[in-house]
XYZ file of C-alpha atoms in Angstrom:
468
model
C 60.519 76.055 -8.881
C 58.739 73.312 -10.884
C 56.410 74.738 -13.568
C 53.183 73.133 -11.722
C 53.783 75.638 -8.413
C 54.015 72.160 -5.950
C 57.367 72.404 -4.623
C 59.033 69.392 -3.315
C 61.841 70.386 -1.371
C 64.389 69.360 1.301
C 66.527 70.069 4.054
C 70.575 68.881 4.141
C 72.459 69.051 7.254
C 76.259 69.379 5.767
C 77.481 69.559 9.448
C 76.830 65.772 9.343
C 78.899 62.861 8.702
C 76.536 59.309 7.645
C 77.605 57.012 7.860
C 79.703 58.019 10.742
C 83.705 57.831 10.959
C 82.770 58.677 7.041
C 83.578 61.816 5.248
C 82.165 63.896 2.296
C 84.247 61.893 -0.504
C 83.465 58.475 1.383
C 81.817 56.376 -1.431
C 79.629 55.207 1.175
C 78.633 57.893 2.658
C 74.823 60.094 1.810
C 76.481 62.727 0.106
C 77.984 60.348 -2.561
C 74.538 58.512 -2.203
C 73.010 62.094 -3.999
C 75.030 61.838 -6.710
C 75.475 58.560 -7.476
C 71.181 58.372 -7.119
C 70.845 61.832 -8.802
C 68.786 62.762 -6.058
C 68.817 66.052 -6.237
C 66.787 65.812 -9.374
C 64.165 65.044 -7.049
C 64.324 68.671 -5.296
C 62.616 71.902 -5.905
C 64.688 73.845 -4.020
C 67.345 72.400 -1.259
C 68.168 74.212 2.187
C 71.267 73.819 3.411
C 71.905 74.249 6.986
C 73.131 76.204 8.876
C 74.814 79.298 8.763
C 74.959 82.335 11.285
C 75.701 86.080 11.967
C 79.636 86.396 13.026
C 81.705 88.982 14.116
C 83.795 91.226 11.434
C 86.758 92.339 12.846
C 87.293 95.929 13.099
C 83.484 96.230 12.511
C 79.954 97.495 14.306
C 77.839 95.489 11.717
C 77.772 91.461 11.864
C 78.681 89.642 8.547
C 77.460 85.857 7.124
C 79.120 82.576 6.704
C 79.005 78.725 7.693
C 78.746 77.788 10.606
C 82.134 76.235 11.124
C 82.732 72.403 11.795
C 85.230 69.706 10.920
C 85.000 66.196 9.330
C 86.686 63.345 9.170
C 90.910 63.782 6.905
C 90.301 67.145 8.087
C 87.149 68.795 5.869
C 85.761 71.917 6.845
C 81.777 72.861 6.575
C 83.078 75.138 3.838
C 84.150 72.191 2.033
C 81.436 70.703 2.153
C 79.257 73.741 1.249
C 82.110 73.947 -1.956
C 81.407 70.338 -2.840
C 77.728 70.913 -2.541
C 77.413 73.633 -4.243
C 79.361 72.056 -7.094
C 77.628 68.173 -7.398
C 74.235 69.632 -6.969
C 74.162 71.995 -9.373
C 76.264 69.453 -12.422
C 72.836 67.221 -11.536
C 70.096 69.427 -11.389
C 71.708 73.294 -12.687
C 68.458 75.384 -12.478
C 68.319 73.969 -8.940
C 67.974 76.789 -6.130
C 69.795 76.193 -3.249
C 69.159 78.385 0.075
C 70.864 79.325 3.404
C 69.233 78.344 6.247
C 69.812 80.082 8.933
C 70.191 77.930 12.676
C 68.702 78.156 16.079
C 71.446 78.577 18.305
C 70.968 81.762 20.878
C 72.245 85.085 19.723
C 72.035 85.059 16.031
C 69.810 87.500 15.316
C 70.137 89.605 18.440
C 74.045 90.108 17.809
C 72.978 91.617 13.973
C 71.299 94.512 16.247
C 73.970 94.597 18.829
C 75.651 97.793 17.570
C 72.204 99.385 17.694
C 72.526 102.774 20.309
C 75.853 102.769 19.905
C 77.766 106.072 18.745
C 79.898 105.271 15.902
C 83.292 106.468 15.064
C 82.176 108.800 12.494
C 80.166 110.390 15.768
C 76.532 108.914 13.711
C 74.664 106.492 16.143
C 73.878 103.666 15.128
C 70.252 102.346 14.226
C 68.031 99.176 14.179
C 67.845 100.406 10.175
C 71.505 100.399 9.995
C 72.159 97.038 11.469
C 70.109 95.650 9.902
C 70.909 96.970 5.993
C 74.432 96.447 6.676
C 73.969 92.583 7.547
C 71.805 92.371 4.921
C 74.460 93.222 2.072
C 76.895 91.400 4.106
C 74.239 88.204 3.326
C 74.029 89.515 -0.561
C 77.697 89.655 -0.872
C 78.628 85.835 0.757
C 75.339 84.317 -1.740
C 76.406 85.840 -4.914
C 79.967 84.914 -4.184
C 79.273 81.260 -3.126
C 76.348 81.430 -6.317
C 73.749 80.259 -3.875
C 69.574 81.652 -4.126
C 68.357 82.716 -0.744
C 68.376 82.535 2.754
C 65.734 80.572 5.208
C 65.448 81.290 8.703
C 64.848 78.603 11.097
C 62.496 80.016 13.936
C 62.448 77.531 16.898
C 63.261 77.588 20.474
C 65.516 79.289 21.407
C 65.841 82.064 18.876
C 61.631 82.586 17.759
C 61.500 85.528 20.137
C 64.735 86.695 20.671
C 64.107 89.923 18.393
C 60.980 92.049 18.703
C 58.275 92.162 16.153
C 59.920 95.871 14.942
C 63.008 94.273 14.320
C 61.836 91.346 12.839
C 60.115 93.446 10.653
C 63.341 95.792 9.623
C 65.588 92.844 8.974
C 63.524 91.254 6.684
C 62.584 94.501 5.141
C 66.223 95.109 4.230
C 66.745 91.543 2.986
C 64.224 91.835 0.207
C 65.665 95.236 -0.295
C 69.138 94.236 -0.668
C 68.283 90.888 -2.730
C 65.803 93.145 -5.203
C 69.313 94.494 -5.821
C 70.907 91.398 -6.794
C 71.186 90.309 -10.696
C 73.343 86.917 -9.913
C 70.397 84.685 -9.476
C 66.985 84.894 -11.317
C 65.487 84.887 -8.234
C 66.484 85.337 -4.539
C 64.241 83.499 -1.562
C 63.368 84.685 1.841
C 62.126 81.751 3.819
C 61.051 81.154 6.859
C 60.696 77.392 8.934
C 58.589 78.010 11.958
C 57.709 75.318 15.160
C 57.178 78.271 17.039
C 55.724 81.463 15.708
C 57.222 83.740 18.313
C 57.837 87.522 16.958
C 57.111 86.702 13.698
C 54.811 89.632 11.938
C 51.844 87.979 9.660
C 52.517 91.211 6.934
C 56.230 91.177 6.750
C 56.052 87.961 6.461
C 52.913 88.286 3.725
C 54.642 90.811 1.662
C 58.747 89.904 1.970
C 58.579 86.087 2.155
C 58.197 83.589 -0.364
C 57.637 80.801 1.429
C 57.066 79.327 5.615
C 57.739 76.038 5.747
C 55.840 74.598 8.402
C 58.382 72.560 11.152
C 54.262 70.226 11.383
C 56.937 67.279 12.517
C 57.993 69.762 16.007
C 54.354 71.609 16.409
C 51.568 69.965 14.842
C 49.608 73.075 15.207
C 51.830 75.520 13.826
C 49.650 75.831 10.512
C 46.859 76.814 12.089
C 48.834 79.272 14.247
C 49.847 80.946 11.460
C 46.448 81.290 9.769
C 45.078 82.839 12.840
C 47.728 85.148 13.125
C 47.087 86.318 9.690
C 49.439 84.774 7.847
C 48.636 83.793 3.700
C 47.616 79.904 3.616
C 49.277 80.526 -0.186
C 52.474 80.269 1.716
C 52.363 77.654 4.080
C 54.594 74.381 3.400
C 53.750 70.824 4.411
C 56.735 69.981 6.583
C 57.601 66.315 5.854
C 60.229 64.288 8.351
C 61.479 61.447 6.842
C 64.640 61.266 9.766
C 64.121 58.623 12.365
C 62.078 59.745 15.655
C 65.607 59.290 17.932
C 68.936 59.454 17.180
C 69.381 55.387 16.853
C 67.497 54.883 14.125
C 64.786 53.553 15.678
C 61.743 54.061 13.696
C 61.259 56.577 10.382
C 58.710 59.732 11.483
C 56.918 59.066 8.259
C 56.598 58.197 4.549
C 56.107 60.030 1.642
C 52.477 58.959 1.273
C 51.561 59.610 4.486
C 53.401 63.238 4.086
C 51.851 63.544 0.618
C 48.689 62.636 2.459
C 48.927 65.225 4.837
C 49.819 67.976 2.486
C 46.177 67.018 0.604
C 44.452 66.647 3.764
C 44.931 69.957 4.805
C 44.933 71.478 1.207
C 48.220 72.944 1.561
C 49.131 75.587 -1.371
C 52.882 75.675 -1.512
C 54.297 72.315 -1.420
C 56.184 70.267 1.023
C 59.428 70.716 2.334
C 60.891 67.664 4.381
C 63.732 67.439 6.977
C 66.262 65.655 6.108
C 67.959 63.692 3.283
C 71.281 63.121 5.011
C 70.697 61.345 8.385
C 71.859 57.886 9.670
C 68.494 56.638 7.532
C 70.156 58.867 4.717
C 68.739 55.748 2.347
C 65.161 55.810 2.907
C 65.262 59.758 3.684
C 66.376 60.091 -0.748
C 64.608 57.253 -1.481
C 61.244 58.494 -0.111
C 61.903 62.099 -1.116
C 62.288 60.555 -4.639
C 59.131 58.911 -4.173
C 57.559 62.263 -3.170
C 58.462 63.447 -6.083
C 56.608 61.999 -8.354
C 53.837 61.673 -6.034
C 53.844 65.577 -6.332
C 54.938 66.331 -10.457
C 53.890 62.535 -11.785
C 56.676 61.078 -14.233
C 58.525 62.787 -16.262
C 56.731 62.333 -20.357
C 55.046 58.919 -20.356
C 57.801 56.817 -18.760
C 57.961 55.270 -15.711
C 60.824 53.296 -13.496
C 60.232 52.325 -9.801
C 64.568 50.926 -10.060
C 66.228 54.190 -9.224
C 63.813 54.712 -6.466
C 64.902 50.504 -5.341
C 68.511 51.362 -5.967
C 68.535 54.475 -3.566
C 67.059 52.190 -0.700
C 69.370 49.695 -1.149
C 71.532 50.091 2.077
C 74.404 47.628 2.636
C 75.427 49.357 5.854
C 72.037 48.137 6.856
C 70.168 45.558 4.532
C 72.009 42.557 2.757
C 69.084 42.840 0.058
C 66.912 45.691 -2.205
C 63.710 46.375 -0.380
C 61.332 43.619 -1.940
C 58.137 43.880 -3.879
C 55.579 42.470 -0.779
C 52.140 43.775 -2.327
C 50.574 45.146 -5.805
C 47.702 47.068 -6.588
C 46.223 46.798 -10.221
C 43.110 48.608 -11.781
C 42.166 46.958 -15.154
C 38.861 46.629 -17.625
C 39.494 45.785 -21.164
C 43.398 46.063 -20.401
C 46.007 47.223 -18.033
C 44.914 50.585 -16.626
C 47.603 50.889 -14.018
C 49.874 49.407 -11.583
C 51.458 50.120 -8.137
C 53.538 48.532 -5.854
C 54.611 48.488 -2.339
C 58.205 47.296 -1.241
C 59.657 46.673 2.023
C 63.012 45.278 3.823
C 63.568 44.784 7.413
C 66.425 46.053 9.570
C 67.924 45.358 13.216
C 68.272 48.555 14.252
C 70.939 49.817 17.242
C 68.336 48.664 19.824
C 68.294 44.898 18.275
C 65.118 45.990 17.054
C 63.625 44.058 13.815
C 62.223 47.575 12.229
C 60.234 46.941 8.138
C 60.989 50.044 6.516
C 58.354 50.525 3.363
C 58.330 51.971 -0.182
C 55.473 52.553 -0.877
C 55.955 53.386 -4.875
C 53.800 56.217 -7.042
C 51.010 54.648 -9.020
C 51.657 54.601 -13.007
C 48.398 54.177 -15.420
C 45.073 56.487 -14.117
C 42.216 55.919 -12.178
C 40.052 54.465 -14.670
C 38.853 50.872 -14.757
C 38.792 48.479 -11.318
C 40.545 48.116 -8.814
C 41.085 44.398 -7.829
C 41.579 43.416 -4.711
C 45.624 44.245 -3.447
C 47.522 41.204 -4.280
C 49.878 40.449 -0.479
C 52.421 38.276 -1.083
C 53.043 35.514 1.158
C 55.810 35.733 3.652
C 59.526 34.428 2.068
C 57.699 34.748 -1.353
C 58.185 36.569 -4.218
C 57.850 37.653 -7.506
C 59.579 36.002 -10.259
C 57.863 36.428 -13.429
C 55.400 38.529 -15.311
C 53.164 37.045 -18.788
C 50.156 38.542 -20.598
C 49.375 39.814 -23.752
C 50.424 43.335 -25.462
C 47.951 44.400 -28.623
C 45.929 47.401 -30.114
C 43.275 48.451 -28.419
C 41.074 50.751 -30.225
C 43.695 51.870 -32.095
C 46.429 51.889 -28.830
C 49.253 50.184 -28.394
C 49.065 48.711 -24.555
C 49.269 45.574 -22.712
C 45.796 44.013 -22.825
C 46.412 41.396 -19.981
C 48.856 40.645 -17.106
C 49.371 38.168 -15.160
C 51.945 38.003 -11.343
C 53.845 34.518 -10.651
C 55.858 33.837 -7.591
C 59.113 31.656 -6.687
C 56.138 29.186 -4.530
C 54.560 28.937 -7.830
C 51.240 31.166 -6.996
C 49.773 32.358 -9.846
C 48.231 36.383 -9.815
C 45.988 37.308 -12.464
C 45.230 37.496 -15.202
C 44.332 41.409 -15.314
C 42.358 42.503 -18.725
C 39.529 40.934 -20.195
C 41.105 41.704 -23.671
C 37.619 42.891 -24.987
C 38.009 45.257 -28.186
C 41.314 44.121 -28.972
C 42.183 43.723 -32.656
C 45.415 42.027 -31.877
C 47.274 40.323 -29.431
C 50.812 38.962 -28.869
C 52.294 37.348 -25.843
C 55.057 38.351 -23.786
C 56.653 36.708 -21.132
C 59.784 38.239 -18.755
C 63.197 36.865 -18.786
C 63.787 34.457 -16.293
C 65.447 35.608 -13.140
C 68.973 34.348 -11.993
C 68.958 32.215 -9.741
C 67.399 33.702 -5.941
C 66.746 37.363 -7.385
C 62.923 38.629 -7.358
C 61.238 41.176 -9.207
C 61.627 44.179 -6.927
C 60.388 47.059 -9.789
C 58.719 48.122 -12.837
C 59.378 50.268 -15.578
C 57.659 50.998 -18.745
C 55.334 53.362 -20.708
C 51.902 54.825 -20.204
C 49.848 56.453 -23.070
C 46.833 59.078 -22.867
C 43.236 57.776 -24.269
C 40.175 58.970 -24.530
C 37.373 56.785 -22.154
C 33.927 56.769 -23.981
C 33.007 57.356 -20.652
C 34.664 61.342 -21.324
C 37.723 62.438 -20.643
C 40.900 61.188 -21.172
C 43.163 58.361 -18.541
C 47.036 56.678 -18.968
C 46.617 53.814 -19.573
C 49.959 51.248 -19.575
C 50.984 51.255 -22.592
C 54.121 48.498 -22.135
C 55.694 46.558 -18.970
C 59.117 45.375 -18.143
C 60.841 44.348 -15.053
C 63.884 44.547 -12.877
C 65.439 42.013 -11.022
C 67.672 42.317 -7.431
C 68.699 39.398 -5.112
C 66.129 38.203 -3.094
């Protein structure tokens, strides 16, 4: 996981295809979008669903495998699993990829179906024997496929199909087996509850690595877990960027809303979100990228919103890239910070216009004064920036900035340029006809303040254009 211990994770349902009728290799598919936009770099753990217990011919014990499924072109779920493992690791070689066990009836009870039987050697099979052999079969699957653990999707109808005793026996067996494996640096055992069921707090606290709360399915599940004794330090906020319904009607939440929810209840174990490959995959993947930056910050002192805008652009649903609709600026002597909001409208299958919002991360620090939010008029869009760069107390930075729209409105200037020892005027390139500024990029620099603590300010800034 990321070294700052605020993991940002996501599930992917590899039994699905989006858009409908495509398969994994189709250039317009959700899977190729993940590759093209390098979304795997914006994950600390990837959970792949779904897996199940399976019968092994001639054996008293259950095996472990991906759920069967077929896709256009004759591809199978195993094909999708193999391709995802290869492609995700080609982009993010250190990404842990965990197998999520599904929620179909019988997945867990079948593990113990031979308990009480007398085997061919005259030995009565126990619950412990069933769990131990199943755990070994799971370990073999993980090492063969180079995966990094298991996740239990814990919800109706399976949340209480095994007893608390069997829950503990199973998790203990998995932990014992995983601790003996040497293929990965760590083998995870996580659980993703929407219901509490027969979970055992002590077992979760001592044997598991993460509890991914399905808060979008049960807003009280976190409280229930804590009341039953589960350590809050294991709880991860469960986000959802997928639509509420199956018709791509309205996304459940944005990255900013998930981030605010995470902070409101002080979830210690990060965020896990469902999912990055539904019919709303462009929205989901772009929000995943935003969420990662909100949690972890930019890598180094550079920033660039254009990869997010590119990921959010779905030609099958919207003709153009999401446009900047508002800006938030912090300034004083110089430009302290910039944050923009992009929006796009598409017509959903119910013939309703739906606005999708992309609240980009803030670039820079929280010093200076917050300017009134710049809200662009409907139909208007940014076409240029201008201002001054220079040296401020020895630091190269953006001293002042103004924004110009297609309709000739000017916002700014922001930055008084007090205490600047030199200044050079700049103006952004003229966009192609019918194109707008849709993203900003640049660098920040960390500087000391007279009041004491250091802060980031904008060192340089550039623009990216797309068709308006």
